[in-house]
XYZ file of C-alpha atoms in Angstrom:
551
model
C 117.143 128.266 88.774
C 115.650 130.938 91.531
C 118.282 132.570 93.659
C 117.706 133.029 97.416
C 119.684 135.877 97.880
C 119.790 135.591 102.010
C 122.630 133.509 101.422
C 123.590 132.971 97.764
C 125.198 136.575 96.595
C 123.414 138.248 93.100
C 126.282 138.366 90.813
C 127.849 137.712 87.987
C 131.287 136.635 86.289
C 133.946 139.489 86.642
C 132.219 141.543 88.809
C 132.727 142.977 92.172
C 129.039 144.261 92.796
C 126.752 142.328 94.670
C 123.496 142.417 95.728
C 122.396 140.741 99.095
C 119.500 140.359 101.672
C 121.470 140.217 104.962
C 119.677 140.541 108.429
C 120.680 144.292 108.176
C 118.309 144.267 105.006
C 118.810 144.750 101.405
C 122.463 145.671 100.179
C 124.126 146.894 97.000
C 127.792 146.042 97.832
C 130.849 146.271 96.641
C 133.432 143.150 97.171
C 136.852 145.089 96.431
C 139.215 145.241 99.356
C 138.564 141.450 100.371
C 137.028 139.967 103.340
C 138.246 142.828 105.865
C 137.079 145.645 103.772
C 133.326 146.707 104.600
C 131.025 145.768 101.355
C 128.097 147.828 102.249
C 127.615 150.377 99.392
C 124.168 151.378 98.918
C 120.756 150.402 101.122
C 117.811 149.722 98.784
C 114.451 150.232 100.452
C 111.111 150.848 98.856
C 107.546 152.629 100.491
C 105.624 150.034 100.114
C 106.023 145.822 100.815
C 108.007 144.093 98.333
C 108.388 140.377 97.179
C 112.144 139.207 95.532
C 112.515 137.217 92.454
C 115.894 136.250 91.629
C 117.414 133.665 88.822
C 121.154 133.576 87.503
C 121.037 136.996 85.325
C 118.098 139.309 87.021
C 116.876 140.514 90.266
C 113.319 141.445 90.276
C 111.726 143.300 92.824
C 107.789 143.388 92.941
C 105.083 145.211 94.936
C 103.367 142.857 97.256
C 100.249 144.041 95.893
C 100.783 144.385 92.321
C 103.484 142.348 90.347
C 103.837 144.843 87.397
C 105.194 147.179 89.815
C 108.871 146.219 90.087
C 112.319 147.089 90.122
C 114.653 145.198 88.074
C 118.698 144.712 87.846
C 121.086 143.692 85.736
C 124.775 143.247 85.225
C 125.143 144.128 81.606
C 128.900 143.853 82.179
C 131.644 143.433 84.715
C 131.730 146.570 86.042
C 128.409 148.235 85.772
C 124.906 147.491 87.204
C 121.743 148.513 85.258
C 118.577 149.453 87.437
C 115.048 149.839 85.782
C 111.746 150.839 87.590
C 108.681 150.319 86.690
C 105.661 151.703 88.766
C 107.793 151.426 91.768
C 110.444 153.869 93.267
C 113.563 152.726 94.883
C 115.583 154.291 97.764
C 119.599 154.230 97.507
C 121.206 155.540 101.147
C 124.603 155.326 100.755
C 126.405 153.641 103.948
C 129.327 156.229 103.521
C 131.992 157.306 105.851
C 133.452 160.685 106.416
C 134.887 161.804 103.295
C 133.049 160.096 100.885
C 131.429 162.992 98.289
C 128.802 163.021 95.994
C 129.053 165.388 93.021
C 126.589 166.495 90.558
C 128.275 166.727 87.223
C 126.552 167.212 83.527
C 122.858 166.616 83.340
C 121.129 163.421 84.947
C 125.372 162.211 85.765
C 126.846 161.887 89.061
C 130.300 161.029 90.563
C 130.594 159.212 94.163
C 133.906 158.699 95.696
C 134.205 156.434 98.307
C 136.920 156.429 100.802
C 135.697 153.213 102.465
C 135.917 151.304 98.669
C 138.948 153.325 97.544
C 136.810 153.502 94.413
C 134.936 155.834 92.332
C 131.127 155.278 91.291
C 129.599 157.233 87.892
C 125.726 157.140 88.390
C 123.934 158.422 85.143
C 120.221 158.421 85.039
C 119.251 157.426 81.492
C 115.609 158.043 81.584
C 113.226 159.541 84.155
C 114.147 161.254 87.541
C 116.359 160.626 90.547
C 116.175 163.160 93.449
C 119.394 163.516 95.239
C 119.566 164.580 98.671
C 123.269 164.784 99.531
C 124.018 168.070 102.037
C 127.827 168.740 102.059
C 129.845 169.571 105.448
C 133.215 170.538 104.861
C 134.918 167.856 103.670
C 132.076 165.211 102.525
C 128.270 165.183 102.631
C 126.305 164.414 105.838
C 124.401 161.662 104.197
C 123.761 160.768 100.496
C 119.896 159.481 100.004
C 118.725 158.716 96.332
C 115.268 158.289 94.900
C 114.875 156.700 91.399
C 111.663 157.497 90.523
C 109.280 155.074 88.961
C 109.468 154.211 85.347
C 113.311 155.464 85.389
C 116.558 153.796 84.647
C 119.790 154.426 86.436
C 123.462 152.978 85.110
C 125.868 152.866 87.853
C 129.726 151.801 86.852
C 132.683 151.233 88.947
C 136.125 152.568 88.307
C 139.301 153.509 89.912
C 140.565 157.135 88.278
C 139.183 157.442 84.696
C 135.491 157.241 83.442
C 134.828 156.377 79.834
C 131.489 157.384 78.823
C 129.598 154.492 77.020
C 126.178 154.354 75.395
C 124.399 151.618 77.364
C 122.527 149.074 75.667
C 118.643 149.051 75.938
C 117.736 147.073 79.413
C 116.347 143.974 77.581
C 118.554 143.516 75.000
C 121.426 143.671 77.770
C 119.628 141.084 79.515
C 119.366 138.774 76.878
C 123.090 139.124 76.176
C 124.045 138.482 79.788
C 121.464 135.421 79.823
C 123.539 134.069 76.643
C 126.723 134.399 78.498
C 125.839 132.088 81.512
C 124.132 129.694 79.496
C 127.173 129.294 77.377
C 129.104 128.776 80.964
C 126.374 126.630 82.105
C 126.588 124.245 79.226
C 130.487 123.860 79.628
C 129.875 122.254 82.962
C 129.849 118.437 83.515
C 127.003 116.630 83.289
C 124.922 115.203 86.125
C 122.270 112.734 87.141
C 118.882 113.861 87.150
C 118.537 113.475 91.496
C 121.632 115.881 91.540
C 120.264 118.704 89.297
C 119.705 121.286 91.633
C 123.100 121.547 93.570
C 124.162 121.111 89.927
C 123.221 124.267 88.836
C 123.618 125.960 92.028
C 127.264 125.081 91.548
C 127.730 126.177 88.378
C 126.239 129.802 89.240
C 128.461 129.952 92.278
C 131.415 129.253 89.952
C 130.152 131.989 87.639
C 129.309 134.383 89.974
C 132.164 134.126 92.356
C 134.535 134.778 89.654
C 135.929 138.566 89.181
C 138.269 140.316 86.750
C 141.700 141.552 87.212
C 141.541 144.361 89.301
C 144.354 146.068 91.433
C 146.922 143.361 92.617
C 144.979 140.871 90.948
C 146.761 141.118 87.758
C 144.641 137.946 86.362
C 140.766 137.058 86.538
C 140.054 134.571 89.302
C 137.589 132.723 91.616
C 136.862 134.113 94.827
C 135.647 131.440 97.712
C 132.224 133.564 97.869
C 131.032 137.016 97.459
C 129.012 137.044 100.579
C 132.566 137.107 102.962
C 135.028 134.967 102.150
C 136.593 137.733 99.132
C 139.596 136.216 98.783
C 141.533 133.876 96.788
C 143.154 131.487 99.179
C 146.314 128.984 98.327
C 145.182 125.721 98.589
C 141.310 126.632 97.860
C 142.494 127.597 94.888
C 143.227 123.930 93.536
C 140.406 122.704 93.590
C 138.430 125.413 91.378
C 141.256 125.050 89.162
C 141.005 120.899 88.774
C 137.457 121.905 87.762
C 138.041 124.583 84.992
C 140.656 122.670 83.873
C 138.983 120.348 81.288
C 136.479 123.589 79.697
C 138.330 126.905 81.146
C 142.206 125.989 81.271
C 142.924 129.636 81.340
C 140.963 130.516 83.980
C 142.077 127.368 85.828
C 146.353 128.600 85.515
C 145.164 131.755 86.450
C 144.319 130.112 89.755
C 147.494 129.042 90.559
C 149.689 131.653 88.360
C 148.601 134.022 90.431
C 150.067 132.775 93.713
C 153.349 132.471 91.372
C 153.301 135.996 91.130
C 153.449 136.972 94.611
C 155.871 134.175 95.810
C 158.170 135.418 98.414
C 161.558 134.776 97.950
C 161.858 132.373 100.368
C 159.459 130.199 98.462
C 156.390 130.903 100.186
C 153.314 131.179 98.744
C 150.803 134.339 100.061
C 147.964 132.771 102.291
C 145.542 135.134 100.428
C 145.229 137.357 97.548
C 142.667 140.076 96.941
C 142.758 143.267 94.577
C 144.049 145.068 97.598
C 146.106 142.901 99.818
C 148.549 139.897 99.844
C 148.836 138.428 103.141
C 152.027 136.057 104.245
C 150.641 135.703 107.663
C 149.623 131.718 107.175
C 150.812 129.373 104.242
C 149.026 126.272 102.880
C 150.679 122.637 102.797
C 152.220 122.019 99.141
C 149.540 120.367 97.611
C 149.987 122.501 94.493
C 152.370 120.042 92.393
C 149.424 117.184 93.074
C 146.695 119.444 92.155
C 148.584 120.372 88.788
C 149.574 116.603 88.250
C 146.162 116.096 88.055
C 145.041 119.043 85.966
C 147.829 117.527 83.239
C 145.711 113.944 83.374
C 142.467 116.289 82.535
C 143.967 118.524 79.829
C 146.830 117.847 78.122
C 147.725 121.589 77.802
C 149.040 121.791 80.924
C 151.625 119.313 80.277
C 153.338 121.597 77.338
C 156.460 122.495 78.341
C 155.697 125.948 78.525
C 153.269 125.902 81.056
C 155.319 122.854 82.808
C 158.496 124.718 83.593
C 156.576 128.018 84.937
C 154.844 125.601 87.360
C 157.502 123.009 88.122
C 160.039 126.436 88.994
C 157.235 127.863 91.309
C 156.821 124.369 92.855
C 160.362 123.702 93.584
C 160.626 127.137 95.215
C 158.015 126.368 97.574
C 159.279 122.667 98.533
C 162.696 124.306 99.537
C 160.429 126.982 101.237
C 159.789 123.959 103.710
C 162.403 121.953 103.722
C 164.783 125.320 104.181
C 162.881 127.347 106.107
C 160.066 125.799 108.039
C 161.481 122.768 109.039
C 163.244 121.245 112.313
C 165.269 118.726 112.612
C 164.506 117.824 108.723
C 160.753 117.864 109.373
C 158.276 120.348 108.440
C 155.965 122.026 111.031
C 152.993 124.460 111.266
C 152.818 127.232 113.331
C 149.159 127.726 113.330
C 145.948 125.556 112.367
C 145.329 128.007 109.480
C 148.581 126.955 107.931
C 147.276 123.546 107.288
C 143.648 124.564 106.124
C 142.193 122.957 109.234
C 141.958 126.067 111.388
C 140.627 124.767 114.564
C 141.734 120.751 114.519
C 141.831 119.270 117.572
C 145.199 118.571 117.039
C 145.995 122.410 117.260
C 144.416 123.028 120.624
C 147.356 122.256 122.747
C 149.504 125.232 120.703
C 152.197 125.636 117.862
C 154.231 124.887 116.468
C 153.431 121.490 115.630
C 154.649 118.806 113.729
C 152.124 116.925 111.997
C 152.124 113.864 109.720
C 149.801 115.412 106.910
C 152.425 117.917 106.024
C 155.443 115.539 105.780
C 153.507 113.273 103.901
C 152.501 116.005 101.368
C 156.180 117.157 100.922
C 156.544 113.986 100.292
C 154.184 113.557 97.730
C 155.046 116.642 96.126
C 159.123 115.937 95.984
C 158.001 112.467 93.835
C 155.227 114.776 91.550
C 158.292 117.123 90.942
C 160.667 114.104 89.957
C 158.130 112.992 87.244
C 158.186 116.693 86.270
C 161.626 117.521 86.321
C 162.161 114.308 83.877
C 159.637 115.530 81.735
C 161.455 118.712 81.163
C 164.843 116.690 80.818
C 166.277 117.931 84.173
C 167.572 114.418 84.814
C 170.236 115.459 87.751
C 167.481 117.329 89.650
C 164.839 114.547 89.401
C 167.277 112.544 90.915
C 167.603 114.843 93.640
C 164.039 114.868 94.178
C 163.530 111.578 94.591
C 166.533 110.749 97.025
C 165.099 113.867 99.590
C 161.720 112.001 99.322
C 163.083 108.421 100.070
C 165.135 109.865 102.898
C 161.721 112.080 104.459
C 159.850 108.631 103.721
C 162.312 106.468 105.524
C 162.027 108.342 109.015
C 157.991 108.976 108.233
C 156.622 105.975 110.160
C 159.148 105.734 112.497
C 158.565 109.317 113.517
C 154.982 109.484 113.530
C 153.431 105.599 114.037
C 152.935 104.967 117.599
C 152.201 101.729 117.186
C 148.460 102.317 116.844
C 147.926 105.102 114.849
C 149.772 108.502 112.983
C 150.321 111.256 115.650
C 151.658 114.842 115.621
C 153.713 116.394 118.026
C 155.325 119.606 119.443
C 157.856 120.679 117.016
C 160.658 121.466 119.719
C 159.980 119.170 122.851
C 159.049 116.459 120.559
C 156.181 115.688 123.047
C 153.084 113.940 121.543
C 150.025 115.736 121.245
C 147.105 114.689 123.470
C 144.455 114.957 120.581
C 144.620 111.655 118.221
C 141.138 111.872 117.146
C 141.107 114.721 114.038
C 140.935 112.706 110.726
C 143.862 115.474 109.618
C 146.189 112.339 111.151
C 145.077 110.192 108.272
C 145.698 112.072 105.351
C 149.007 110.621 104.830
C 146.681 107.971 102.899
C 148.261 110.220 100.125
C 151.516 107.742 100.610
C 149.459 104.773 100.401
C 151.374 104.137 96.872
C 154.675 104.043 99.344
C 153.210 102.153 102.141
C 153.559 98.236 102.722
C 149.962 96.851 102.386
C 149.411 96.111 105.967
C 149.836 99.602 106.494
C 147.926 100.931 103.817
C 145.175 98.530 104.858
C 145.062 100.101 108.374
C 145.341 103.100 107.692
C 142.395 103.472 105.252
C 140.481 100.799 107.919
C 140.522 102.781 110.460
C 139.904 106.410 108.760
C 136.639 104.356 107.294
C 135.700 102.792 110.412
C 136.319 105.746 113.066
C 135.398 108.744 110.725
C 132.728 107.603 107.883
C 129.442 109.127 108.432
C 126.142 109.554 106.598
C 127.202 112.380 104.728
C 130.696 111.818 104.735
C 134.642 111.567 106.342
C 133.614 113.466 109.481
C 137.018 115.943 110.351
C 136.733 115.060 114.013
C 135.820 111.721 115.116
C 132.132 111.291 116.042
C 132.597 109.645 119.472
C 135.007 112.401 120.382
C 134.199 115.062 122.979
C 134.844 117.747 120.954
C 132.898 116.603 118.216
C 130.638 119.420 116.725
C 128.199 119.135 114.172
C 128.906 122.783 113.227
C 132.419 122.651 114.687
C 134.414 124.382 111.318
C 137.310 121.368 111.630
C 135.893 119.581 114.520
C 133.437 117.279 112.936
C 132.038 118.609 110.012
C 132.282 117.365 106.632
C 134.608 119.284 103.951
C 134.738 119.756 99.979
C 138.600 119.321 100.169
C 139.092 116.701 102.780
C 137.118 114.818 100.588
C 138.067 115.092 97.513
C 141.625 114.645 98.741
C 140.495 111.350 100.883
C 138.307 109.796 97.785
C 141.432 110.656 95.410
C 143.710 108.547 97.701
C 141.672 105.590 98.060
C 140.933 105.567 94.229
C 144.373 105.793 94.074
C 144.956 102.725 96.912
C 142.605 100.151 94.930
C 139.246 101.182 97.226
C 137.209 102.151 94.368
C 133.780 100.815 95.970
C 135.146 103.071 99.127
C 135.524 106.252 96.833
C 132.257 106.249 95.163
C 130.775 105.931 98.471
C 132.275 108.412 100.006
C 131.774 110.403 97.086
C 128.218 109.924 96.720
C 127.615 110.926 100.657
C 129.442 114.131 99.905
C 127.050 114.818 96.966
C 123.868 113.549 98.952
C 124.760 116.240 101.775
C 124.599 118.872 98.616
C 120.771 118.377 98.098
C 119.901 119.180 101.923
C 122.913 121.564 102.815
C 123.512 123.270 99.310
C 127.199 124.451 98.483
C 128.157 125.512 101.610
C 131.344 125.987 103.133
C 131.084 122.593 105.174
C 128.129 120.217 106.152
C 126.933 118.299 109.359
C 128.548 114.581 108.955
C 125.242 113.500 110.500
C 122.201 115.401 108.920
C 123.706 117.039 105.623
C 122.884 120.300 106.865
C 124.855 123.253 105.594
C 127.184 125.002 107.714
C 128.657 128.770 107.674
C 128.838 130.310 104.330
C 126.179 128.756 101.952
C 128.081 130.001 98.599
C 131.231 128.369 98.264
C 133.261 127.922 95.117
C 135.529 125.255 96.323
C 132.317 123.215 97.277
C 131.014 123.982 94.186
C 134.085 122.702 92.262
C 134.453 119.381 94.346
C 130.426 118.526 93.866
C 131.072 118.855 90.174
C 134.173 116.975 90.064
C 132.796 114.215 92.211
C 129.125 113.681 90.593
C 131.065 113.490 87.591
C 133.200 110.558 88.911
C 129.966 109.042 90.291
C 127.923 109.063 87.347
C 131.228 107.378 85.417
C 131.465 104.721 88.219
C 127.700 103.698 88.279
């Protein structure tokens, strides 16, 4: 498969190295430090006009007038880059800060200390020559400019403290090993229909390439949203990647949730996001984690084994108590920012915070119902009874609180005033509770959702007739993977299988136009924002597989 590195990062499973061809030029990047840390490491350039040719395991840059003159890049391991030049020289100019230093070690070996990345790099010229221009000025190099001559090889390794010298495999042998690794990964992805082969292959690659090794605060290998800009794992996003990986990669799937258990606050709150350097608690995400884990058990019974279930049950219980004890007013949970919900700029948040929204209460009821099931499986029957009682009591308040006689509405937490906007699909997420609703209410909720929000490429996040609707407005119109999956799952559970398959297929069709983008124009299918998203990849593979079984 051809990879366009203007929008799709060239990396590999486990690696923090990335090569991207952004507007500012061709860059070798390092995504340590998350999305707030500048990732540019070296700017790559040539004296000749070149053409890029990239697949899943190798980037080749040809001289435009002679394809035999080229520079090839592979990632032999998750911490190395192997560069081979043939008839074409490569320039590498460091994107440095003041204290960065480039040291000449023993012959053909160099150490680059990057303060910006808080990482060190060992560079070894395996064959040929590399010219180094790095004048020193008091506390760091003025600049660092390298030129790898034609017919040379360079091996680049990242490390934090100690570099252990290794003997690299020959370039072609190393490439063959990486190809084999990738083909094994690809073979473990769900099957697809022929018409969706291209997004299927891209989804498999993005899940492979967006996964990073354990490092720093990341105590486990996990999958980032993207290596373009979203270089973190978020609580909420993690659930959808875990669902996809649950069958064939159970350990990696479990890691997606367990990493948040490791940094769960004493209050029970999960961090908003984690990377190798930072853990952020500024925002939280809604309690969907038990729902995701319940589905993981249905996919792979391993997750239902007591050792796994007990750990997750304790963590989900603590998180539920956070919402009940520390983030509730008058017994109802509330949001303090749109980022808490995952629907960052949804229209119900345009009047300010805190906001008590029906989706959050619905998620919490659903989570307590599931915790009751888990508690029974763990023989904690008193706790199961308590969870059911709390869920029942909260559900008794649900419709009287949020239903205005026409539809569900959000309100300002401490004044009780209704939020003016009623045109966001977030207000219809309580269909996750249709198993508790009377038939009339269930049918009304689902009918309005599909009538008002269903578009050519799925369920829009803002009603298309709303003056706030925008095709590329983030949560003000575009179709997103997580909300699509939640709606499809709820429709299926409510007995609306035909409608669920229809919405699922529309989402899959969007990927034929917009790739595996962060979100899609609901009318055209055009991809918006980051075009290399892992949770979009996971949801596509899950829904595409569902459509295959449903046909």
